Short mmCIF file of C-alpha atoms in Angstrom, two decimals:
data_model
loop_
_atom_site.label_atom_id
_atom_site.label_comp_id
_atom_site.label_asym_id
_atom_site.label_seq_id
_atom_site.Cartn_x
_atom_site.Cartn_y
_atom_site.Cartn_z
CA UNK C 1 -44.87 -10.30 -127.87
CA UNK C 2 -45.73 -7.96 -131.00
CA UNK C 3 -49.76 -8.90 -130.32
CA UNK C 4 -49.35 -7.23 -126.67
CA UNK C 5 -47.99 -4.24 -128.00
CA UNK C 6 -44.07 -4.82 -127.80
CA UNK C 7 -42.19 -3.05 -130.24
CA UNK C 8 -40.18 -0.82 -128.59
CA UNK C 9 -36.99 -2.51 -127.24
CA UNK C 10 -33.89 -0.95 -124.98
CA UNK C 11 -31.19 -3.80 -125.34
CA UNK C 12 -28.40 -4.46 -121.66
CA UNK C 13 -26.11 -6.77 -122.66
CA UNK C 14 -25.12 -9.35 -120.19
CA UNK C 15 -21.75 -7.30 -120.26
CA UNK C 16 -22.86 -4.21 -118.41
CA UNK C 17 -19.80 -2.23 -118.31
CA UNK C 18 -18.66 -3.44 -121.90
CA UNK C 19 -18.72 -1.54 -125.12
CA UNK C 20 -21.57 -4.10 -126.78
CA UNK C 21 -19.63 -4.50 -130.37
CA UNK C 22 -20.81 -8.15 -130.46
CA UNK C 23 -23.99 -6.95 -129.85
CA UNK C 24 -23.69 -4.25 -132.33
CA UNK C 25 -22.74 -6.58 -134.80
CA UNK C 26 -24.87 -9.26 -134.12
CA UNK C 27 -27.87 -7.58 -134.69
CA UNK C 28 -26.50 -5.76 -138.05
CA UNK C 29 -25.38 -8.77 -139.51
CA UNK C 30 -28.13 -11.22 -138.10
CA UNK C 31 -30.95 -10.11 -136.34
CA UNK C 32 -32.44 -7.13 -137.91
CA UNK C 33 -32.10 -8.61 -141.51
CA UNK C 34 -34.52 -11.48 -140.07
CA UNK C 35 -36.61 -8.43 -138.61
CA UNK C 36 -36.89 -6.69 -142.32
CA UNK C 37 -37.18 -10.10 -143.90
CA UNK C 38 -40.66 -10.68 -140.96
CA UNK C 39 -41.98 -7.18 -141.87
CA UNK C 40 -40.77 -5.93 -138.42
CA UNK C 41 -38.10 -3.75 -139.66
CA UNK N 1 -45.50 -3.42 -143.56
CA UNK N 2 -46.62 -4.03 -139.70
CA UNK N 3 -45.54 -1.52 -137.39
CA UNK N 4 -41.92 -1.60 -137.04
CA UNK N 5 -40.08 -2.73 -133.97
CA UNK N 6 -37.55 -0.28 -132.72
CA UNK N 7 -34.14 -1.49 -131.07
CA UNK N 8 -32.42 0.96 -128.77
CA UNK N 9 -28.84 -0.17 -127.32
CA UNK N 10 -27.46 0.69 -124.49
CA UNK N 11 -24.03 2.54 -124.17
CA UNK N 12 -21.83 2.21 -121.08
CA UNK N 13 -19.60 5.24 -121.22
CA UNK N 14 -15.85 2.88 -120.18
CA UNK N 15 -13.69 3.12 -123.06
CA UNK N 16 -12.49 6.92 -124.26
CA UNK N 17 -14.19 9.37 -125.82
CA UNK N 18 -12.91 8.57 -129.16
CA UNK N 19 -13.62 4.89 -128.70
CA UNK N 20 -16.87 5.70 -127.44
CA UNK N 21 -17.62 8.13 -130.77
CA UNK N 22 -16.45 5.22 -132.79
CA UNK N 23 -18.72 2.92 -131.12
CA UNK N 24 -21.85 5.85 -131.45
CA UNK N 25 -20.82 5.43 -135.23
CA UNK N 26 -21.32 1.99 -135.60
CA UNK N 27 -24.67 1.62 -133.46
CA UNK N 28 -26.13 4.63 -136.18
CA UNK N 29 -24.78 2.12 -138.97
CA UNK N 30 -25.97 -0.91 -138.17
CA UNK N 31 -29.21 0.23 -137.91
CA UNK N 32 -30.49 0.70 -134.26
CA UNK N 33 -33.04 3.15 -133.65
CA UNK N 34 -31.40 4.73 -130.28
CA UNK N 35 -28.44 4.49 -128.20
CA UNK N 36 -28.92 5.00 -124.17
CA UNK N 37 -25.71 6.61 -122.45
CA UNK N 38 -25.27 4.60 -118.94
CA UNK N 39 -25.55 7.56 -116.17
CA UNK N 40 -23.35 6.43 -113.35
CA UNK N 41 -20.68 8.91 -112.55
CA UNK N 42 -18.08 6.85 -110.75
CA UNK N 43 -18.36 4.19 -113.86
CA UNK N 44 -19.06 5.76 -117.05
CA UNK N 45 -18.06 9.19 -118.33
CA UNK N 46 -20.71 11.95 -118.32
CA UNK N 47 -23.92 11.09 -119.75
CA UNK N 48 -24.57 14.25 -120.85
CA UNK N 49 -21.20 15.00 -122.04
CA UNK N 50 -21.40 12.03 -124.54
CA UNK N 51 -24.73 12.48 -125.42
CA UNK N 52 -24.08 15.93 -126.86
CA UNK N 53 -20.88 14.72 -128.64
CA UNK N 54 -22.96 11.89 -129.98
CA UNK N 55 -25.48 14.24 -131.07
CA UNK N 56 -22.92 16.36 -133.06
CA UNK N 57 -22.21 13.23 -134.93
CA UNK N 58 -25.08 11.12 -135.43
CA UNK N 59 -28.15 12.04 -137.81
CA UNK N 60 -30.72 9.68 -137.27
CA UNK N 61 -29.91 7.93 -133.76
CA UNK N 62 -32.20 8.45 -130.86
CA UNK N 63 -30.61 9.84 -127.95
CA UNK N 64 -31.30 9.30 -124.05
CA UNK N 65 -29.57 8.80 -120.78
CA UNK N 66 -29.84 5.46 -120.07
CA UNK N 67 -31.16 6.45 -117.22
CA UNK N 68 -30.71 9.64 -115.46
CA UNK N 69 -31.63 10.20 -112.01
CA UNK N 70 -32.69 12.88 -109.63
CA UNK N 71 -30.44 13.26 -106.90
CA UNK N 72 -26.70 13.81 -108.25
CA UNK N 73 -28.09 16.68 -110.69
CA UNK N 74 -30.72 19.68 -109.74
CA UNK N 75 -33.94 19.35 -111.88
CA UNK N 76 -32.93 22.22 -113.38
CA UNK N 77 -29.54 21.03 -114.28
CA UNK N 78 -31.05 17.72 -116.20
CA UNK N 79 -33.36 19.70 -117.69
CA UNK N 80 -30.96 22.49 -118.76
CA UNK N 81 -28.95 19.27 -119.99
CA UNK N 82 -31.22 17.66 -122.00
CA UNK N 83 -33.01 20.52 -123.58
CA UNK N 84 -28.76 21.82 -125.02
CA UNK N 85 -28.73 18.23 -126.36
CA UNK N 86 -31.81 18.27 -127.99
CA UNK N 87 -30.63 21.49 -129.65
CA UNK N 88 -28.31 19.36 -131.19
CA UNK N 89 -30.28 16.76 -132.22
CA UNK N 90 -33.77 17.95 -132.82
CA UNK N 91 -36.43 15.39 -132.47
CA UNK N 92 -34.10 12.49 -132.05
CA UNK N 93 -33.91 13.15 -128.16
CA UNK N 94 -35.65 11.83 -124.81
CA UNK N 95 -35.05 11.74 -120.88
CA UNK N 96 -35.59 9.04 -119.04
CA UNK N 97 -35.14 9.17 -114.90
CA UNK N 98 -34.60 6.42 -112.81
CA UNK N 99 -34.09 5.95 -108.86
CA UNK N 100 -30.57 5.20 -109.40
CA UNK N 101 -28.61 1.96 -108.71
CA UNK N 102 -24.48 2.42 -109.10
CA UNK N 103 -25.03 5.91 -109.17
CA UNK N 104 -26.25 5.77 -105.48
CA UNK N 105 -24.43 3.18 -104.45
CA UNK N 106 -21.15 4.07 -105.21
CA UNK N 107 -21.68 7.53 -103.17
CA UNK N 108 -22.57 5.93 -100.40
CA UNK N 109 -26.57 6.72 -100.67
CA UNK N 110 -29.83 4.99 -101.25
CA UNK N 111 -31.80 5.02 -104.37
CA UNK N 112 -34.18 7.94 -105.10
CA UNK N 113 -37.53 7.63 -103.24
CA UNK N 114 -40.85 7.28 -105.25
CA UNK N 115 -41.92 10.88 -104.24
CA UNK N 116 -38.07 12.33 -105.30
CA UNK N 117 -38.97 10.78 -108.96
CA UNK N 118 -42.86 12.58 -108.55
CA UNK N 119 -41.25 15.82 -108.10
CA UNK N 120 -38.16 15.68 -110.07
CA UNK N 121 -40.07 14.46 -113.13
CA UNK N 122 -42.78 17.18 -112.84
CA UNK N 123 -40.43 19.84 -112.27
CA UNK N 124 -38.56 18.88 -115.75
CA UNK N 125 -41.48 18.38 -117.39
CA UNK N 126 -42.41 21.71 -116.13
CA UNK N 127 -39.20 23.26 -117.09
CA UNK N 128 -38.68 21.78 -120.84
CA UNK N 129 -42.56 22.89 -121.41
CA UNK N 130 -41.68 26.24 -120.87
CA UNK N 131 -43.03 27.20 -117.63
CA UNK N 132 -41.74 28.09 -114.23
CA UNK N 133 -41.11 26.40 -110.86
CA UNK N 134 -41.59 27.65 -107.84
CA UNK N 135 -38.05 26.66 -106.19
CA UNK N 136 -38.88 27.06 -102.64
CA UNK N 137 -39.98 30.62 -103.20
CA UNK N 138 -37.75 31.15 -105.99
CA UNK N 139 -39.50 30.86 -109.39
CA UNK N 140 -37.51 30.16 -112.49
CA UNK N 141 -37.77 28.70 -115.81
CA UNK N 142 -35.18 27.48 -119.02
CA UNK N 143 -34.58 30.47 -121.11
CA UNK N 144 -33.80 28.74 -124.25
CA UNK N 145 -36.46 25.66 -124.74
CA UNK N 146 -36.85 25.02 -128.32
CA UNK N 147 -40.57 24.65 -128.39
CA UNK N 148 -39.96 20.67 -129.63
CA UNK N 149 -41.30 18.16 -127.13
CA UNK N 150 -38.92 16.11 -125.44
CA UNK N 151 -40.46 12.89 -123.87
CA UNK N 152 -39.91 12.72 -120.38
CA UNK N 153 -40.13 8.49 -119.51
CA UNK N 154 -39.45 7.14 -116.09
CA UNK N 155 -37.55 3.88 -115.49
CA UNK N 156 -39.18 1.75 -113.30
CA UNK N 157 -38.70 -1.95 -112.08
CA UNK N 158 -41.75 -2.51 -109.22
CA UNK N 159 -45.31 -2.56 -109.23
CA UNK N 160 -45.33 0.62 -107.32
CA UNK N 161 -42.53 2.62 -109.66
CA UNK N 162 -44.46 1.64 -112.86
CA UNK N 163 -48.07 2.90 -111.25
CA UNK N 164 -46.08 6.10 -110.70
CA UNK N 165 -44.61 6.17 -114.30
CA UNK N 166 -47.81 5.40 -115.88
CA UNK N 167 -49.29 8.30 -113.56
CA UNK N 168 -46.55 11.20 -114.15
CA UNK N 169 -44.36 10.61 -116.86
CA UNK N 170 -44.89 10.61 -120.53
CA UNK N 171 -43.83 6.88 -120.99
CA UNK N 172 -41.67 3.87 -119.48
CA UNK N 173 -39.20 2.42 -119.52
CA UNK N 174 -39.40 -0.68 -118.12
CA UNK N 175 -37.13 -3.33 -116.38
CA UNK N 176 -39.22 -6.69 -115.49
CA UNK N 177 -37.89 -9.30 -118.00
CA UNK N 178 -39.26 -10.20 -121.09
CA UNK N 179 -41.88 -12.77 -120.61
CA UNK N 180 -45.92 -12.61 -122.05
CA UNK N 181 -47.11 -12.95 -117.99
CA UNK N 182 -44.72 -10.80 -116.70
CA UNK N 183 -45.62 -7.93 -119.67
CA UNK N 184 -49.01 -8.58 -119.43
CA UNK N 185 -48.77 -7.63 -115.28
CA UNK N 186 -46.53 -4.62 -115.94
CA UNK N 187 -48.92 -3.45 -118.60
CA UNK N 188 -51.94 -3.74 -115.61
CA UNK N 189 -49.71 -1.69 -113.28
CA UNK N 190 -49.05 0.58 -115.79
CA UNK N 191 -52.79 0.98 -116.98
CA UNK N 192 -53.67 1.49 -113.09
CA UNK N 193 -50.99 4.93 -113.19
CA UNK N 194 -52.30 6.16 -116.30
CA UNK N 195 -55.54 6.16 -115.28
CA UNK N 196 -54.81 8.62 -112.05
CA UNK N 197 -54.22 10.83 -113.92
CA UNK N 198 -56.65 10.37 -116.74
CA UNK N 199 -54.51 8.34 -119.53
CA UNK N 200 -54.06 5.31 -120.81
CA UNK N 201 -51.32 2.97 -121.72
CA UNK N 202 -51.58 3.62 -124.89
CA UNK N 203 -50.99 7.63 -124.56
CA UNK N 204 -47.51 6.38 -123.37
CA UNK N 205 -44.41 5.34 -125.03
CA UNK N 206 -43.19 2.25 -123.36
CA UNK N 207 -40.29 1.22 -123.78
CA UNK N 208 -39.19 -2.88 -122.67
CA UNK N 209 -35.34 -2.93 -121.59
CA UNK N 210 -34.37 -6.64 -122.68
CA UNK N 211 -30.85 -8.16 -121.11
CA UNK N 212 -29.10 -9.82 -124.06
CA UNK N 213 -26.16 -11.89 -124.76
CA UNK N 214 -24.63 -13.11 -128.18
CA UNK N 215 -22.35 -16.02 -128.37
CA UNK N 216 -21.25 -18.60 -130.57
CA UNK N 217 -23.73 -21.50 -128.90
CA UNK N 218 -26.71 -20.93 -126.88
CA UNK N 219 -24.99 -23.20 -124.19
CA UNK N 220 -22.51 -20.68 -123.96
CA UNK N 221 -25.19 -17.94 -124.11
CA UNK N 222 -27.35 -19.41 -121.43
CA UNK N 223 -24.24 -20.06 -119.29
CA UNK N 224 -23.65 -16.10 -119.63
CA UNK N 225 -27.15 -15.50 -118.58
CA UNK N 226 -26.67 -17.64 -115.46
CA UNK N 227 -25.38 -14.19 -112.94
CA UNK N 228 -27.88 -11.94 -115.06
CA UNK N 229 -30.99 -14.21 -114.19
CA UNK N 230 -30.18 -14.79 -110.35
CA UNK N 231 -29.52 -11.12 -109.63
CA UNK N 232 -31.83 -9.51 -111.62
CA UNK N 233 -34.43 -12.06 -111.68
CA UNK N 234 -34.23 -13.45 -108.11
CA UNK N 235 -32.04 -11.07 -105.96
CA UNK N 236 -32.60 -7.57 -106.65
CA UNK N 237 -36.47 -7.60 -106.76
CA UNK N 238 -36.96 -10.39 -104.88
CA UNK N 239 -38.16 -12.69 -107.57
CA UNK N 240 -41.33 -10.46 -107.58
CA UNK N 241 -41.57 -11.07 -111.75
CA UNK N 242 -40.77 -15.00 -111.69
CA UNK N 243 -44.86 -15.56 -110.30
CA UNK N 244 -46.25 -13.99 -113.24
CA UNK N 245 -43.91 -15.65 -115.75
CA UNK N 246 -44.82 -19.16 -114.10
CA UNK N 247 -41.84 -19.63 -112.36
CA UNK N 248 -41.46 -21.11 -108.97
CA UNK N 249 -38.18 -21.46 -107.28
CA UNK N 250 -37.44 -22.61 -103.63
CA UNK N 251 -36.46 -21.11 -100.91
CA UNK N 252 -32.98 -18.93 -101.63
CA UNK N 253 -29.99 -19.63 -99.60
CA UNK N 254 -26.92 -17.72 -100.08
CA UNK N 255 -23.80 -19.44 -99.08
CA UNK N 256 -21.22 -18.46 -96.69
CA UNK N 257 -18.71 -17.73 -99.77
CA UNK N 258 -20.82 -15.86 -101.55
CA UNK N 259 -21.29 -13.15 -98.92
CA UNK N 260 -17.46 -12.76 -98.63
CA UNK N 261 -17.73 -11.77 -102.72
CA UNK N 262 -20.59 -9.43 -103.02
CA UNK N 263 -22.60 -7.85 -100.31
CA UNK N 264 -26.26 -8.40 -101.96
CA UNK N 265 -28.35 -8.66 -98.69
CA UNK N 266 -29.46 -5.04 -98.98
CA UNK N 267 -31.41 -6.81 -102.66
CA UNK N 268 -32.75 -9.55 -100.80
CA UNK N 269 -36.76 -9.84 -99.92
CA UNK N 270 -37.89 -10.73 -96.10
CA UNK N 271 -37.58 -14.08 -95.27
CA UNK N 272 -34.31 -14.62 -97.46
CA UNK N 273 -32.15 -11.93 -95.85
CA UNK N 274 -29.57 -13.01 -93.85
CA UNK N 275 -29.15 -11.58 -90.29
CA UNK N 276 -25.17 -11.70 -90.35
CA UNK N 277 -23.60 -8.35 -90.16
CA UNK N 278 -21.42 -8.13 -93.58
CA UNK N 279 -17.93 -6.69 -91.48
CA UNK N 280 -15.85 -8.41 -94.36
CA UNK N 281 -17.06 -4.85 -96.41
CA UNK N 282 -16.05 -2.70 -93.80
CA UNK N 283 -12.34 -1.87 -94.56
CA UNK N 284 -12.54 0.83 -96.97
CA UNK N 285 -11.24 4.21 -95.86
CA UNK N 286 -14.62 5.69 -96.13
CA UNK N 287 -17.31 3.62 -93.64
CA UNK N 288 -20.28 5.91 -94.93
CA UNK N 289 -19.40 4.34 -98.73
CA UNK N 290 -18.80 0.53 -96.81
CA UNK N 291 -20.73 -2.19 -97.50
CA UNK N 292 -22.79 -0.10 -100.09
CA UNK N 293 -22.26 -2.48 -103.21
CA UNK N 294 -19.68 -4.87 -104.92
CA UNK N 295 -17.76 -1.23 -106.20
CA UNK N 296 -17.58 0.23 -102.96
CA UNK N 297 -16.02 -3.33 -101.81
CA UNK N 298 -13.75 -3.64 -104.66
CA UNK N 299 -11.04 -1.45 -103.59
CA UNK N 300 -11.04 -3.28 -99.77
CA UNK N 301 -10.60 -6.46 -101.97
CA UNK N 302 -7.79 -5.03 -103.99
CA UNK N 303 -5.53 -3.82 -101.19
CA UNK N 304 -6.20 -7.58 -99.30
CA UNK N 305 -4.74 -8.95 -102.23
CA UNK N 306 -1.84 -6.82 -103.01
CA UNK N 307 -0.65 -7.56 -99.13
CA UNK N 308 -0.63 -11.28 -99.61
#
């Protein structure tokens, strides 16, 4: 998706009405050390 | 290093202020680049109230109403709004305009046309440039714009609302599903805009909203998916994005039960709409907010069940 020019993301959780702390911690702990670790970050 | 991907997360203002400041805190910290503040007035607390508070708070967090829309505020008053918060955040601040979904709904009123957006996003444009509008005779302009641009992007879903985005607004934000076909067809539609009025896609910022679910399993995330996928993907825009993403589906039919839950025909496309008149949605005290939504129906529900 990064060759077509995605890099700009707005997250909805499935939860819409929610505070997204899984999300929130999901993506701290997980996803945007795998980002950094791909160059993405 | 590549360029960087940038993660914005959106913000549904339910819990209490301090709860949600708490919750501001922790997006900043763990890294996201933006949070968006849900705009739905019957549902979450003020948009703009939060997003100043989170802008008194927060030094590096981009800040937008997630999204705004033109009909329960003046232009002027949304662009009055957003240029106080940007005074409090400088540089770290956007607006982005929608047609509205609960925020319409739950008043009893239908979504914002595609010429409403046209002239509510040029007249805030207009106003956080600096320059006036003509108010029907009256002209008037902000007396207090910083002189920092604040990107104006417009939310769209359809073929149509994204030609319109990519013709008026400075960027997108945009709601088809993430899928290489179904970006690669947005992007067209988007192209096609920009070029009205002389642009291109890549003069905009576009911005891809992504649904998302963790869990401990991806059973148990796909099974969370499940209502996300059939009324986003299917019901509310008629399964317009499945075509480009390869996906066929047959022919929809919604069950008897299912209408007595949620009152979705108003999503469906011709050919899948059901003809029954949805009277189970027509108790409320209010018949101009009936049979609007599931919200407007939830209080109908609640009083069935407290008699039994």
């Amino acid at each position: 998706m990064t060759k077509l020019g995605v890099r700009n993301l707005y997250l909805m959780p499935f939860q819409t009405f929610a505070p997204p702390e899984a999300e929130v911690h999901t993506f701290r702990d997980v996803v945007f050390p795998r980002l950094s670790a791909a160059g993405l970050r | 290093m590549t360029e960087p991907v940038r993660v914005h997360l959106r913000v549904p203002g339910t819990t209490p202020m301090p709860d949600l400041m708490k919750l501001i805190d922790s997006i900043e910290a763990a890294g996201f680049d933006g949070a968006g503040i849900l705009d739905s007035q019957m549902i979450s607390r003020d948009t703009f109230v939060v997003l100043g508070q989170a802008a008194a708070r927060t030094t590096r967090l981009g800040l937008f109403p997630a999204v705004t829309n033109p009909f329960t505020r003046h232009a002027s008053v949304l662009a009055s709004a957003i240029q106080t918060v940007e005074e409090m955040a400088p540089g770290r601040v956007r607006f982005v305009i929608g047609t509205g979904y609960t925020s319409a709904s739950t008043i009893g009123r239908k979504p914002a046309t595609l010429a409403e957006m046209r002239a509510c996003i040029a007249a805030v444009k207009t106003l956080l440039a600096g320059q006036s509008v003509d108010w029907d005779g009256t002209p008037g302009r902000l007396g207090y714009i910083s002189g920092r641009r604040i990107p104006v992007l417009m939310a769209a879903s359809g073929p149509k609302a994204i030609e319109v985005a990519g013709e008026v607004a400075d960027g997108a934000l945009l709601l088809v599903g993430f899928n290489r076909g179904i970006v690669e067809r947005a992007l067209e539609h988007l192209e096609r805009g920009a070029r009205r009025s002389g642009r291109r896609v890549d003069d905009l910022e576009v911005i891809w909203a992504v649904r998302v679910g963790t869990a401990a399993t991806t059973a148990e995330a796909r099974r969370s998916a499940r209502p996300t996928a059939v009324h986003w993907g299917i019901l509310r825009w008629g399964g317009h994005w499945l075509e480009p993403a390869g996906i066929r589906i047959p022919k929809l039919e919604i069950p008897d039960a299912v209408w007595k839950i949620t009152p979705i025909s108003r999503t469906l496309p011709t050919g899948r709409r059901r003809s029954r008149p949805r009277r189970s949605f027509q108790t409320t005290s209010s018949p101009s907010c009936a049979t609007r939504s599931a919200w407007s129906a939830r209080p109908s529900i609640a009083r069935t069940a407290s008699r039994r």
